[in-house]
Amino acid sequence: MILLLAAAAVWFGMAPEAPDPASTIAVIERTDDANNANASGAPQQAVVNGWTTIDYLRLLAQQSDAASARQDRSTAMLTLCVAGIALLALTVPRAPAERLDGRVGVESDGTTEPLPNSPITSS
């Protein structure tokens, strides 16, 4: 139960908050068009292109951060899965090992008990 709560907390708490790239690209393009309309001459257009490049690089950085957050979330979920498997392996009771002669375990007096439905009788 605790692992399920931890998994839900990791899944929702580490969700990436990435902006919508399509709307962000549209804003960058509109800003570029408006700036280019006001630019006259190659030097001003070069400056506008520099601004546009910076805007696109910011968008790429935001997308890279979002991808990193998804990777961190996946790593945390995998860690919880491994912890859950380890917890199960350590807490699940095991049946006593069966001996080749059909007997199970060793009694305190050194004798063994036969398995139920075993043709071998206790000695």
PDB file of C-alpha atoms in Angstrom:
ATOM      1  CA  MET A   1       0.000   0.000   0.000  1.00  0.00           C
ATOM      2  CA  ILE A   2       2.833   2.365   0.897  1.00  0.00           C
ATOM      3  CA  LEU A   3       4.574   1.595  -2.399  1.00  0.00           C
ATOM      4  CA  LEU A   4       1.395   2.449  -4.313  1.00  0.00           C
ATOM      5  CA  LEU A   5       1.130   5.781  -2.538  1.00  0.00           C
ATOM      6  CA  ALA A   6       4.803   6.471  -3.190  1.00  0.00           C
ATOM      7  CA  ALA A   7       4.370   5.557  -6.871  1.00  0.00           C
ATOM      8  CA  ALA A   8       1.385   7.901  -7.196  1.00  0.00           C
ATOM      9  CA  ALA A   9       3.328  10.676  -5.476  1.00  0.00           C
ATOM     10  CA  VAL A  10       6.304  10.171  -7.819  1.00  0.00           C
ATOM     11  CA  TRP A  11       4.115   9.964 -10.923  1.00  0.00           C
ATOM     12  CA  PHE A  12       2.112  13.104 -10.230  1.00  0.00           C
ATOM     13  CA  GLY A  13       4.702  15.024  -8.229  1.00  0.00           C
ATOM     14  CA  MET A  14       7.460  14.677 -10.809  1.00  0.00           C
ATOM     15  CA  ALA A  15       5.278  15.336 -13.866  1.00  0.00           C
ATOM     16  CA  PRO A  16       7.053  17.646 -16.304  1.00  0.00           C
ATOM     17  CA  GLU A  17       5.580  21.083 -16.851  1.00  0.00           C
ATOM     18  CA  ALA A  18       6.437  21.683 -20.468  1.00  0.00           C
ATOM     19  CA  PRO A  19       4.849  24.463 -22.492  1.00  0.00           C
ATOM     20  CA  ASP A  20       2.916  23.589 -25.620  1.00  0.00           C
ATOM     21  CA  PRO A  21       5.598  23.755 -28.344  1.00  0.00           C
ATOM     22  CA  ALA A  22       3.119  24.489 -31.152  1.00  0.00           C
ATOM     23  CA  SER A  23       1.746  27.596 -29.470  1.00  0.00           C
ATOM     24  CA  THR A  24       5.226  28.712 -28.407  1.00  0.00           C
ATOM     25  CA  ILE A  25       6.526  28.342 -31.972  1.00  0.00           C
ATOM     26  CA  ALA A  26       3.552  30.326 -33.263  1.00  0.00           C
ATOM     27  CA  VAL A  27       4.343  33.140 -30.810  1.00  0.00           C
ATOM     28  CA  ILE A  28       8.022  33.132 -31.871  1.00  0.00           C
ATOM     29  CA  GLU A  29       7.061  33.289 -35.544  1.00  0.00           C
ATOM     30  CA  ARG A  30       4.566  36.143 -34.997  1.00  0.00           C
ATOM     31  CA  THR A  31       7.158  38.102 -33.038  1.00  0.00           C
ATOM     32  CA  ASP A  32       9.745  37.465 -35.772  1.00  0.00           C
ATOM     33  CA  ASP A  33       7.336  38.630 -38.500  1.00  0.00           C
ATOM     34  CA  ALA A  34       6.482  41.795 -36.553  1.00  0.00           C
ATOM     35  CA  ASN A  35      10.148  42.582 -35.901  1.00  0.00           C
ATOM     36  CA  ASN A  36      11.109  41.916 -39.524  1.00  0.00           C
ATOM     37  CA  ALA A  37       8.346  44.262 -40.700  1.00  0.00           C
ATOM     38  CA  ASN A  38       9.920  47.069 -38.656  1.00  0.00           C
ATOM     39  CA  ALA A  39      13.486  46.241 -39.714  1.00  0.00           C
ATOM     40  CA  SER A  40      15.031  48.110 -42.588  1.00  0.00           C
ATOM     41  CA  GLY A  41      18.295  46.911 -43.991  1.00  0.00           C
ATOM     42  CA  ALA A  42      20.484  43.901 -43.454  1.00  0.00           C
ATOM     43  CA  PRO A  43      21.996  44.947 -40.085  1.00  0.00           C
ATOM     44  CA  GLN A  44      18.572  45.307 -38.445  1.00  0.00           C
ATOM     45  CA  GLN A  45      17.354  42.043 -39.981  1.00  0.00           C
ATOM     46  CA  ALA A  46      20.452  40.301 -38.617  1.00  0.00           C
ATOM     47  CA  VAL A  47      19.597  41.587 -35.138  1.00  0.00           C
ATOM     48  CA  VAL A  48      15.990  40.385 -35.496  1.00  0.00           C
ATOM     49  CA  ASN A  49      17.241  36.973 -36.618  1.00  0.00           C
ATOM     50  CA  GLY A  50      19.474  36.865 -33.538  1.00  0.00           C
ATOM     51  CA  TRP A  51      16.468  37.547 -31.293  1.00  0.00           C
ATOM     52  CA  THR A  52      14.493  34.839 -33.054  1.00  0.00           C
ATOM     53  CA  THR A  53      17.372  32.397 -32.646  1.00  0.00           C
ATOM     54  CA  ILE A  54      17.529  33.164 -28.932  1.00  0.00           C
ATOM     55  CA  ASP A  55      13.772  32.521 -28.601  1.00  0.00           C
ATOM     56  CA  TYR A  56      14.106  29.161 -30.359  1.00  0.00           C
ATOM     57  CA  LEU A  57      17.069  28.206 -28.163  1.00  0.00           C
ATOM     58  CA  ARG A  58      15.020  29.012 -25.052  1.00  0.00           C
ATOM     59  CA  LEU A  59      12.267  26.732 -26.353  1.00  0.00           C
ATOM     60  CA  LEU A  60      14.794  23.937 -26.928  1.00  0.00           C
ATOM     61  CA  ALA A  61      16.173  24.399 -23.415  1.00  0.00           C
ATOM     62  CA  GLN A  62      12.663  24.161 -21.937  1.00  0.00           C
ATOM     63  CA  GLN A  63      11.993  20.980 -23.907  1.00  0.00           C
ATOM     64  CA  SER A  64      15.313  19.540 -22.759  1.00  0.00           C
ATOM     65  CA  ASP A  65      14.438  20.292 -19.130  1.00  0.00           C
ATOM     66  CA  ALA A  66      11.064  18.590 -19.592  1.00  0.00           C
ATOM     67  CA  ALA A  67      12.758  15.513 -21.070  1.00  0.00           C
ATOM     68  CA  SER A  68      15.155  15.429 -18.125  1.00  0.00           C
ATOM     69  CA  ALA A  69      12.224  15.565 -15.693  1.00  0.00           C
ATOM     70  CA  ARG A  70      10.577  12.623 -17.494  1.00  0.00           C
ATOM     71  CA  GLN A  71      13.818  10.659 -17.201  1.00  0.00           C
ATOM     72  CA  ASP A  72      14.070  11.459 -13.480  1.00  0.00           C
ATOM     73  CA  ARG A  73      10.472  10.316 -13.013  1.00  0.00           C
ATOM     74  CA  SER A  74      11.183   7.047 -14.844  1.00  0.00           C
ATOM     75  CA  THR A  75      14.245   6.436 -12.693  1.00  0.00           C
ATOM     76  CA  ALA A  76      12.255   7.051  -9.509  1.00  0.00           C
ATOM     77  CA  MET A  77       9.472   4.694 -10.660  1.00  0.00           C
ATOM     78  CA  LEU A  78      12.031   1.994 -11.517  1.00  0.00           C
ATOM     79  CA  THR A  79      13.604   2.402  -8.075  1.00  0.00           C
ATOM     80  CA  LEU A  80      10.190   1.920  -6.456  1.00  0.00           C
ATOM     81  CA  CYS A  81       9.608  -1.224  -8.541  1.00  0.00           C
ATOM     82  CA  VAL A  82      12.938  -2.692  -7.477  1.00  0.00           C
ATOM     83  CA  ALA A  83      12.192  -1.831  -3.837  1.00  0.00           C
ATOM     84  CA  GLY A  84       8.794  -3.521  -4.141  1.00  0.00           C
ATOM     85  CA  ILE A  85      10.274  -6.687  -5.636  1.00  0.00           C
ATOM     86  CA  ALA A  86      12.932  -6.776  -2.924  1.00  0.00           C
ATOM     87  CA  LEU A  87      10.270  -6.295  -0.247  1.00  0.00           C
ATOM     88  CA  LEU A  88       8.225  -9.157  -1.680  1.00  0.00           C
ATOM     89  CA  ALA A  89      11.264 -11.399  -1.892  1.00  0.00           C
ATOM     90  CA  LEU A  90      12.149 -10.734   1.740  1.00  0.00           C
ATOM     91  CA  THR A  91       8.669 -10.991   3.248  1.00  0.00           C
ATOM     92  CA  VAL A  92       6.949 -13.851   1.385  1.00  0.00           C
ATOM     93  CA  PRO A  93       7.062 -17.019   3.498  1.00  0.00           C
ATOM     94  CA  ARG A  94       8.782 -19.946   1.857  1.00  0.00           C
ATOM     95  CA  ALA A  95       7.783 -23.588   2.082  1.00  0.00           C
ATOM     96  CA  PRO A  96      10.401 -25.850   3.604  1.00  0.00           C
ATOM     97  CA  ALA A  97      12.645 -27.494   1.063  1.00  0.00           C
ATOM     98  CA  GLU A  98      11.784 -31.061   0.080  1.00  0.00           C
ATOM     99  CA  ARG A  99      14.513 -33.598   0.527  1.00  0.00           C
ATOM    100  CA  LEU A 100      15.236 -36.226  -2.080  1.00  0.00           C
ATOM    101  CA  ASP A 101      13.822 -38.939   0.179  1.00  0.00           C
ATOM    102  CA  GLY A 102      10.448 -37.147   0.318  1.00  0.00           C
ATOM    103  CA  ARG A 103      10.868 -35.787   3.822  1.00  0.00           C
ATOM    104  CA  VAL A 104      10.526 -32.150   4.782  1.00  0.00           C
ATOM    105  CA  GLY A 105      12.545 -30.259   7.363  1.00  0.00           C
ATOM    106  CA  VAL A 106      14.248 -31.595  10.472  1.00  0.00           C
ATOM    107  CA  GLU A 107      12.504 -31.970  13.823  1.00  0.00           C
ATOM    108  CA  SER A 108      14.149 -30.878  17.061  1.00  0.00           C
ATOM    109  CA  ASP A 109      14.983 -34.492  17.902  1.00  0.00           C
ATOM    110  CA  GLY A 110      16.719 -34.977  14.538  1.00  0.00           C
ATOM    111  CA  THR A 111      13.910 -36.944  12.874  1.00  0.00           C
ATOM    112  CA  THR A 112      12.142 -35.792   9.727  1.00  0.00           C
ATOM    113  CA  GLU A 113       8.472 -35.652   8.856  1.00  0.00           C
ATOM    114  CA  PRO A 114       7.312 -37.163   5.543  1.00  0.00           C
ATOM    115  CA  LEU A 115       5.384 -35.080   3.056  1.00  0.00           C
ATOM    116  CA  PRO A 116       1.638 -35.615   3.057  1.00  0.00           C
ATOM    117  CA  ASN A 117       0.713 -38.206   0.416  1.00  0.00           C
ATOM    118  CA  SER A 118       4.299 -39.462   0.428  1.00  0.00           C
ATOM    119  CA  PRO A 119       4.816 -43.231   0.150  1.00  0.00           C
ATOM    120  CA  ILE A 120       7.751 -42.957   2.543  1.00  0.00           C
ATOM    121  CA  THR A 121       6.865 -43.402   6.196  1.00  0.00           C
ATOM    122  CA  SER A 122       8.659 -41.665   9.028  1.00  0.00           C
ATOM    123  CA  SER A 123      11.432 -43.596  10.681  1.00  0.00           C
TER     124      SER A 123
END
